[in-house]
Amino acid sequence: MSNRTISLITSSKQKEKFYELSFRVKNVDLRLVTQQFEFQDLQSLQEIEVLQHKIDQAIKRFYPPFCLDSEGFYIEGLPAFPGTLSRLVIQGMGW
């Protein structure tokens, strides 16, 4: 086991195993420590703005280095939507 540690900052409880497997497959020798954190979402279609907003929040709470988990999905034919607004759209659909 590695003595190098990195925090995984996510609001998803399932992500730790995904990242551990991804690191193992790529032979990345890091030990993950999951930090549960609910980000205050920025309502923007600009991915870079949303990511910078999340990084700014994480830096105030966690000491680097860390891996910040952020995701979204896109629908072909709907440019940039829902993209960074995925969580809001999914919640609006009642899921």
CSV table of N, CA, C and O in Angstrom, one decimal:
chain,number,residue,atom,x,y,z
A,1,MET,N,0.8,-1.2,0.0
A,1,MET,CA,0.0,0.0,0.0
A,1,MET,C,0.9,1.2,0.0
A,1,MET,O,1.9,1.3,0.6
A,2,SER,N,0.4,2.2,-0.7
A,2,SER,CA,1.2,3.5,-0.9
A,2,SER,C,1.2,4.3,0.4
A,2,SER,O,0.2,4.3,1.2
A,3,ASN,N,2.3,5.0,0.6
A,3,ASN,CA,2.3,6.0,1.7
A,3,ASN,C,2.0,7.4,1.2
A,3,ASN,O,1.9,8.3,1.9
A,4,ARG,N,1.7,7.5,-0.2
A,4,ARG,CA,1.3,8.7,-0.8
A,4,ARG,C,-0.3,8.7,-0.7
A,4,ARG,O,-0.9,7.8,-1.2
A,5,THR,N,-0.8,9.8,-0.2
A,5,THR,CA,-2.3,9.9,0.0
A,5,THR,C,-2.8,11.1,-0.8
A,5,THR,O,-2.2,12.1,-0.8
A,6,ILE,N,-4.0,10.9,-1.3
A,6,ILE,CA,-4.7,12.0,-2.0
A,6,ILE,C,-6.2,11.9,-1.6
A,6,ILE,O,-6.7,10.9,-1.4
A,7,SER,N,-6.8,13.1,-1.3
A,7,SER,CA,-8.2,13.1,-0.9
A,7,SER,C,-9.0,13.1,-2.2
A,7,SER,O,-8.7,13.9,-3.2
A,8,LEU,N,-10.1,12.3,-2.2
A,8,LEU,CA,-11.0,12.4,-3.3
A,8,LEU,C,-12.2,13.1,-2.7
A,8,LEU,O,-12.9,12.7,-1.8
A,9,ILE,N,-12.5,14.3,-3.3
A,9,ILE,CA,-13.6,15.1,-2.9
A,9,ILE,C,-14.8,14.9,-3.8
A,9,ILE,O,-14.7,15.2,-5.0
A,10,THR,N,-15.9,14.4,-3.2
A,10,THR,CA,-17.1,14.0,-4.0
A,10,THR,C,-18.3,14.1,-3.2
A,10,THR,O,-18.3,14.0,-2.0
A,11,SER,N,-19.4,14.2,-3.9
A,11,SER,CA,-20.7,14.1,-3.2
A,11,SER,C,-21.3,12.7,-3.5
A,11,SER,O,-22.4,12.4,-3.0
A,12,SER,N,-20.6,11.8,-4.2
A,12,SER,CA,-21.1,10.5,-4.5
A,12,SER,C,-20.3,9.4,-3.7
A,12,SER,O,-19.1,9.3,-3.8
A,13,LYS,N,-21.1,8.6,-3.0
A,13,LYS,CA,-20.5,7.6,-2.2
A,13,LYS,C,-19.9,6.4,-3.0
A,13,LYS,O,-19.1,5.7,-2.5
A,14,GLN,N,-20.3,6.3,-4.3
A,14,GLN,CA,-19.9,5.2,-5.1
A,14,GLN,C,-18.5,5.4,-5.8
A,14,GLN,O,-17.9,4.5,-6.4
A,15,LYS,N,-18.1,6.7,-5.8
A,15,LYS,CA,-16.9,7.0,-6.6
A,15,LYS,C,-15.6,6.5,-6.1
A,15,LYS,O,-14.7,6.3,-6.8
A,16,GLU,N,-15.4,6.3,-4.8
A,16,GLU,CA,-14.2,5.8,-4.2
A,16,GLU,C,-13.7,4.5,-4.9
A,16,GLU,O,-12.5,4.4,-5.4
A,17,LYS,N,-14.5,3.5,-5.0
A,17,LYS,CA,-14.1,2.3,-5.7
A,17,LYS,C,-13.8,2.5,-7.1
A,17,LYS,O,-12.9,1.9,-7.7
A,18,PHE,N,-14.6,3.3,-7.8
A,18,PHE,CA,-14.3,3.6,-9.2
A,18,PHE,C,-12.9,4.2,-9.4
A,18,PHE,O,-12.1,3.8,-10.2
A,19,TYR,N,-12.5,5.2,-8.6
A,19,TYR,CA,-11.2,5.8,-8.7
A,19,TYR,C,-10.1,4.9,-8.2
A,19,TYR,O,-9.0,4.8,-8.9
A,20,GLU,N,-10.3,4.1,-7.2
A,20,GLU,CA,-9.3,3.1,-6.8
A,20,GLU,C,-9.0,2.1,-7.9
A,20,GLU,O,-7.9,1.8,-8.2
A,21,LEU,N,-10.0,1.6,-8.6
A,21,LEU,CA,-9.9,0.7,-9.7
A,21,LEU,C,-9.2,1.4,-10.8
A,21,LEU,O,-8.2,0.8,-11.4
A,22,SER,N,-9.6,2.6,-11.1
A,22,SER,CA,-8.9,3.4,-12.2
A,22,SER,C,-7.4,3.6,-12.0
A,22,SER,O,-6.6,3.4,-12.9
A,23,PHE,N,-7.1,3.9,-10.7
A,23,PHE,CA,-5.7,4.1,-10.4
A,23,PHE,C,-4.9,2.8,-10.5
A,23,PHE,O,-3.8,2.8,-11.0
A,24,ARG,N,-5.5,1.7,-10.0
A,24,ARG,CA,-4.9,0.4,-10.0
A,24,ARG,C,-4.6,0.0,-11.5
A,24,ARG,O,-3.5,-0.5,-11.8
A,25,VAL,N,-5.6,0.1,-12.4
A,25,VAL,CA,-5.4,-0.2,-13.8
A,25,VAL,C,-4.3,0.6,-14.4
A,25,VAL,O,-3.5,0.0,-15.2
A,26,LYS,N,-4.1,1.8,-14.1
A,26,LYS,CA,-3.1,2.7,-14.6
A,26,LYS,C,-1.8,2.6,-13.8
A,26,LYS,O,-0.9,3.4,-14.1
A,27,ASN,N,-1.7,1.8,-12.8
A,27,ASN,CA,-0.5,1.6,-12.0
A,27,ASN,C,-0.1,2.9,-11.3
A,27,ASN,O,1.0,3.2,-11.2
A,28,VAL,N,-1.1,3.6,-10.8
A,28,VAL,CA,-0.9,4.9,-10.1
A,28,VAL,C,-0.9,4.5,-8.6
A,28,VAL,O,-1.9,3.9,-8.1
A,29,ASP,N,0.2,4.7,-7.9
A,29,ASP,CA,0.4,4.3,-6.6
A,29,ASP,C,0.0,5.4,-5.6
A,29,ASP,O,0.8,6.1,-5.1
A,30,LEU,N,-1.3,5.5,-5.3
A,30,LEU,CA,-1.8,6.4,-4.4
A,30,LEU,C,-2.9,5.8,-3.5
A,30,LEU,O,-3.6,4.9,-4.0
A,31,ARG,N,-3.0,6.2,-2.3
A,31,ARG,CA,-4.1,5.8,-1.4
A,31,ARG,C,-5.1,6.9,-1.3
A,31,ARG,O,-4.8,8.1,-1.1
A,32,LEU,N,-6.3,6.6,-1.6
A,32,LEU,CA,-7.4,7.6,-1.6
A,32,LEU,C,-8.1,7.6,-0.2
A,32,LEU,O,-8.3,6.6,0.4
A,33,VAL,N,-8.4,8.9,0.2
A,33,VAL,CA,-9.2,9.1,1.4
A,33,VAL,C,-10.4,9.9,0.9
A,33,VAL,O,-10.2,11.0,0.4
A,34,THR,N,-11.6,9.3,1.0
A,34,THR,CA,-12.8,10.0,0.5
A,34,THR,C,-13.2,11.0,1.5
A,34,THR,O,-13.4,10.8,2.6
A,35,GLN,N,-13.5,12.2,0.9
A,35,GLN,CA,-14.1,13.3,1.7
A,35,GLN,C,-15.4,13.6,1.1
A,35,GLN,O,-15.5,14.1,0.0
A,36,GLN,N,-16.5,13.4,1.9
A,36,GLN,CA,-17.8,13.7,1.4
A,36,GLN,C,-18.0,15.2,1.5
A,36,GLN,O,-17.8,15.8,2.5
A,37,PHE,N,-18.5,15.8,0.4
A,37,PHE,CA,-18.7,17.2,0.4
A,37,PHE,C,-19.8,17.6,-0.6
A,37,PHE,O,-19.8,17.2,-1.7
A,38,GLU,N,-20.8,18.3,-0.1
A,38,GLU,CA,-21.9,18.8,-1.0
A,38,GLU,C,-21.5,20.2,-1.5
A,38,GLU,O,-21.4,21.1,-0.6
A,39,PHE,N,-21.2,20.4,-2.7
A,39,PHE,CA,-20.8,21.7,-3.3
A,39,PHE,C,-22.1,22.5,-3.4
A,39,PHE,O,-23.2,22.0,-3.7
A,40,GLN,N,-21.9,23.8,-3.3
A,40,GLN,CA,-22.9,24.8,-3.7
A,40,GLN,C,-22.8,24.9,-5.2
A,40,GLN,O,-21.8,25.4,-5.7
A,41,ASP,N,-23.8,24.5,-5.9
A,41,ASP,CA,-23.7,24.4,-7.4
A,41,ASP,C,-23.8,25.8,-8.0
A,41,ASP,O,-24.6,26.7,-7.5
A,42,LEU,N,-23.0,26.1,-9.0
A,42,LEU,CA,-23.1,27.3,-9.7
A,42,LEU,C,-23.9,27.0,-11.0
A,42,LEU,O,-23.6,26.1,-11.7
A,43,GLN,N,-24.9,27.8,-11.2
A,43,GLN,CA,-25.8,27.5,-12.4
A,43,GLN,C,-25.2,28.2,-13.6
A,43,GLN,O,-25.4,29.4,-13.8
A,44,SER,N,-24.5,27.5,-14.3
A,44,SER,CA,-23.8,28.0,-15.5
A,44,SER,C,-23.6,26.8,-16.5
A,44,SER,O,-23.4,25.7,-16.1
A,45,LEU,N,-23.7,27.1,-17.8
A,45,LEU,CA,-23.4,26.1,-18.8
A,45,LEU,C,-22.0,26.1,-19.2
A,45,LEU,O,-21.5,25.2,-20.0
A,46,GLN,N,-21.2,26.9,-18.6
A,46,GLN,CA,-19.7,27.0,-18.9
A,46,GLN,C,-19.0,26.1,-17.9
A,46,GLN,O,-18.9,26.4,-16.7
A,47,GLU,N,-18.5,24.9,-18.4
A,47,GLU,CA,-17.8,23.9,-17.6
A,47,GLU,C,-16.7,24.5,-16.8
A,47,GLU,O,-16.5,24.2,-15.6
A,48,ILE,N,-15.9,25.4,-17.4
A,48,ILE,CA,-14.7,25.9,-16.7
A,48,ILE,C,-15.1,26.8,-15.5
A,48,ILE,O,-14.5,26.7,-14.4
A,49,GLU,N,-16.2,27.5,-15.6
A,49,GLU,CA,-16.7,28.3,-14.5
A,49,GLU,C,-17.2,27.4,-13.4
A,49,GLU,O,-16.9,27.7,-12.2
A,50,VAL,N,-17.9,26.4,-13.7
A,50,VAL,CA,-18.4,25.5,-12.7
A,50,VAL,C,-17.3,24.8,-11.9
A,50,VAL,O,-17.3,24.7,-10.7
A,51,LEU,N,-16.3,24.3,-12.7
A,51,LEU,CA,-15.2,23.6,-12.1
A,51,LEU,C,-14.4,24.6,-11.2
A,51,LEU,O,-13.9,24.2,-10.1
A,52,GLN,N,-14.1,25.8,-11.7
A,52,GLN,CA,-13.4,26.8,-10.9
A,52,GLN,C,-14.1,27.1,-9.6
A,52,GLN,O,-13.5,27.2,-8.5
A,53,HIS,N,-15.5,27.2,-9.6
A,53,HIS,CA,-16.3,27.4,-8.5
A,53,HIS,C,-16.1,26.3,-7.4
A,53,HIS,O,-16.0,26.5,-6.2
A,54,LYS,N,-16.1,25.0,-7.9
A,54,LYS,CA,-15.9,23.9,-7.1
A,54,LYS,C,-14.5,23.8,-6.5
A,54,LYS,O,-14.3,23.6,-5.3
A,55,ILE,N,-13.5,24.2,-7.3
A,55,ILE,CA,-12.1,24.2,-6.8
A,55,ILE,C,-12.0,25.2,-5.7
A,55,ILE,O,-11.4,25.0,-4.7
A,56,ASP,N,-12.6,26.4,-5.9
A,56,ASP,CA,-12.5,27.5,-4.9
A,56,ASP,C,-13.1,27.0,-3.6
A,56,ASP,O,-12.6,27.3,-2.5
A,57,GLN,N,-14.2,26.3,-3.6
A,57,GLN,CA,-14.9,25.8,-2.4
A,57,GLN,C,-14.0,24.7,-1.8
A,57,GLN,O,-13.8,24.7,-0.5
A,58,ALA,N,-13.4,23.9,-2.6
A,58,ALA,CA,-12.6,22.8,-2.0
A,58,ALA,C,-11.3,23.3,-1.3
A,58,ALA,O,-10.9,22.8,-0.3
A,59,ILE,N,-10.7,24.3,-2.0
A,59,ILE,CA,-9.5,24.8,-1.4
A,59,ILE,C,-9.7,25.5,0.0
A,59,ILE,O,-8.8,25.4,0.9
A,60,LYS,N,-10.9,26.0,0.2
A,60,LYS,CA,-11.2,26.6,1.5
A,60,LYS,C,-11.4,25.6,2.6
A,60,LYS,O,-11.3,25.9,3.8
A,61,ARG,N,-11.7,24.3,2.2
A,61,ARG,CA,-12.1,23.3,3.1
A,61,ARG,C,-11.0,22.2,3.3
A,61,ARG,O,-10.9,21.6,4.3
A,62,PHE,N,-10.3,21.9,2.2
A,62,PHE,CA,-9.4,20.7,2.2
A,62,PHE,C,-8.0,21.2,1.8
A,62,PHE,O,-7.8,22.1,1.0
A,63,TYR,N,-7.0,20.5,2.3
A,63,TYR,CA,-5.6,20.8,2.0
A,63,TYR,C,-5.2,20.0,0.8
A,63,TYR,O,-5.4,18.8,0.7
A,64,PRO,N,-4.6,20.6,-0.2
A,64,PRO,CA,-4.1,19.9,-1.4
A,64,PRO,C,-3.0,18.9,-1.0
A,64,PRO,O,-2.4,19.1,0.0
A,65,PRO,N,-2.8,17.9,-1.8
A,65,PRO,CA,-3.4,17.6,-3.1
A,65,PRO,C,-4.7,16.9,-2.9
A,65,PRO,O,-5.0,16.2,-1.9
A,66,PHE,N,-5.6,17.1,-3.9
A,66,PHE,CA,-6.9,16.4,-3.9
A,66,PHE,C,-7.4,16.2,-5.3
A,66,PHE,O,-6.9,16.8,-6.2
A,67,CYS,N,-8.3,15.2,-5.4
A,67,CYS,CA,-8.9,14.9,-6.7
A,67,CYS,C,-10.3,15.3,-6.5
A,67,CYS,O,-11.0,14.9,-5.6
A,68,LEU,N,-10.8,16.2,-7.4
A,68,LEU,CA,-12.2,16.7,-7.3
A,68,LEU,C,-13.0,16.0,-8.4
A,68,LEU,O,-12.7,16.1,-9.5
A,69,ASP,N,-14.1,15.4,-7.9
A,69,ASP,CA,-15.0,14.7,-8.8
A,69,ASP,C,-16.1,15.6,-9.2
A,69,ASP,O,-16.8,16.2,-8.4
A,70,SER,N,-16.3,15.7,-10.5
A,70,SER,CA,-17.4,16.5,-11.1
A,70,SER,C,-17.8,15.8,-12.4
A,70,SER,O,-17.0,15.3,-13.1
A,71,GLU,N,-19.1,15.8,-12.6
A,71,GLU,CA,-19.6,15.1,-13.8
A,71,GLU,C,-20.9,15.8,-14.3
A,71,GLU,O,-21.5,16.6,-13.6
A,72,GLY,N,-21.2,15.4,-15.5
A,72,GLY,CA,-22.4,15.9,-16.2
A,72,GLY,C,-22.7,15.0,-17.4
A,72,GLY,O,-21.8,14.2,-17.7
A,73,PHE,N,-23.8,15.2,-18.0
A,73,PHE,CA,-24.0,14.5,-19.2
A,73,PHE,C,-24.6,15.4,-20.3
A,73,PHE,O,-25.1,16.5,-20.0
A,74,TYR,N,-24.4,15.0,-21.5
A,74,TYR,CA,-24.9,15.8,-22.7
A,74,TYR,C,-25.8,15.0,-23.6
A,74,TYR,O,-25.6,13.8,-23.7
A,75,ILE,N,-26.7,15.7,-24.2
A,75,ILE,CA,-27.6,15.0,-25.1
A,75,ILE,C,-27.3,15.5,-26.5
A,75,ILE,O,-27.3,16.7,-26.7
A,76,GLU,N,-27.1,14.6,-27.4
A,76,GLU,CA,-26.8,15.0,-28.8
A,76,GLU,C,-27.9,15.8,-29.3
A,76,GLU,O,-29.1,15.4,-29.2
A,77,GLY,N,-27.6,16.9,-30.0
A,77,GLY,CA,-28.6,17.7,-30.5
A,77,GLY,C,-29.0,18.9,-29.6
A,77,GLY,O,-29.7,19.8,-30.0
A,78,LEU,N,-28.6,18.8,-28.3
A,78,LEU,CA,-28.9,19.9,-27.4
A,78,LEU,C,-27.5,20.4,-26.9
A,78,LEU,O,-27.0,20.0,-25.9
A,79,PRO,N,-26.9,21.3,-27.6
A,79,PRO,CA,-25.6,21.8,-27.3
A,79,PRO,C,-25.5,22.3,-25.8
A,79,PRO,O,-26.3,23.1,-25.4
A,80,ALA,N,-24.5,21.8,-25.1
A,80,ALA,CA,-24.2,22.2,-23.7
A,80,ALA,C,-25.3,21.9,-22.7
A,80,ALA,O,-25.3,22.4,-21.6
A,81,PHE,N,-26.3,21.1,-23.1
A,81,PHE,CA,-27.4,20.9,-22.2
A,81,PHE,C,-27.7,19.4,-22.0
A,81,PHE,O,-27.7,18.7,-23.1
A,82,PRO,N,-27.9,18.9,-20.9
A,82,PRO,CA,-27.9,19.6,-19.6
A,82,PRO,C,-26.5,19.9,-19.1
A,82,PRO,O,-26.3,20.7,-18.2
A,83,GLY,N,-25.5,19.1,-19.5
A,83,GLY,CA,-24.1,19.4,-19.1
A,83,GLY,C,-23.9,19.6,-17.7
A,83,GLY,O,-24.2,18.8,-16.8
A,84,THR,N,-23.5,20.8,-17.3
A,84,THR,CA,-23.2,21.2,-16.0
A,84,THR,C,-24.5,21.3,-15.1
A,84,THR,O,-24.4,21.4,-13.9
A,85,LEU,N,-25.6,21.3,-15.7
A,85,LEU,CA,-26.9,21.4,-15.0
A,85,LEU,C,-27.6,20.1,-14.8
A,85,LEU,O,-28.7,20.0,-14.5
A,86,SER,N,-26.8,19.0,-15.0
A,86,SER,CA,-27.4,17.6,-15.0
A,86,SER,C,-28.1,17.4,-13.6
A,86,SER,O,-29.2,16.8,-13.6
A,87,ARG,N,-27.5,17.7,-12.5
A,87,ARG,CA,-28.1,17.4,-11.2
A,87,ARG,C,-29.4,18.1,-11.1
A,87,ARG,O,-30.4,17.6,-10.7
A,88,LEU,N,-29.5,19.4,-11.5
A,88,LEU,CA,-30.7,20.2,-11.4
A,88,LEU,C,-31.8,19.6,-12.3
A,88,LEU,O,-32.9,19.4,-11.9
A,89,VAL,N,-31.4,19.2,-13.5
A,89,VAL,CA,-32.4,18.6,-14.4
A,89,VAL,C,-32.9,17.2,-13.9
A,89,VAL,O,-34.1,17.0,-13.9
A,90,ILE,N,-32.0,16.4,-13.4
A,90,ILE,CA,-32.4,15.1,-12.8
A,90,ILE,C,-33.3,15.3,-11.6
A,90,ILE,O,-34.3,14.6,-11.5
A,91,GLN,N,-33.0,16.2,-10.8
A,91,GLN,CA,-33.8,16.5,-9.6
A,91,GLN,C,-35.2,17.0,-10.0
A,91,GLN,O,-36.2,16.6,-9.5
A,92,GLY,N,-35.2,17.8,-11.0
A,92,GLY,CA,-36.5,18.4,-11.6
A,92,GLY,C,-37.4,17.3,-12.2
A,92,GLY,O,-38.6,17.4,-12.2
A,93,MET,N,-36.7,16.2,-12.7
A,93,MET,CA,-37.5,15.1,-13.2
A,93,MET,C,-38.0,14.2,-12.2
A,93,MET,O,-38.7,13.2,-12.4
A,94,GLY,N,-37.6,14.4,-10.9
A,94,GLY,CA,-38.0,13.6,-9.8
A,94,GLY,C,-37.2,12.3,-9.6
A,94,GLY,O,-37.6,11.4,-8.9
A,95,TRP,N,-36.0,12.3,-10.1
A,95,TRP,CA,-35.1,11.1,-9.9
A,95,TRP,C,-34.2,11.3,-8.8
A,95,TRP,O,-33.6,12.1,-8.4
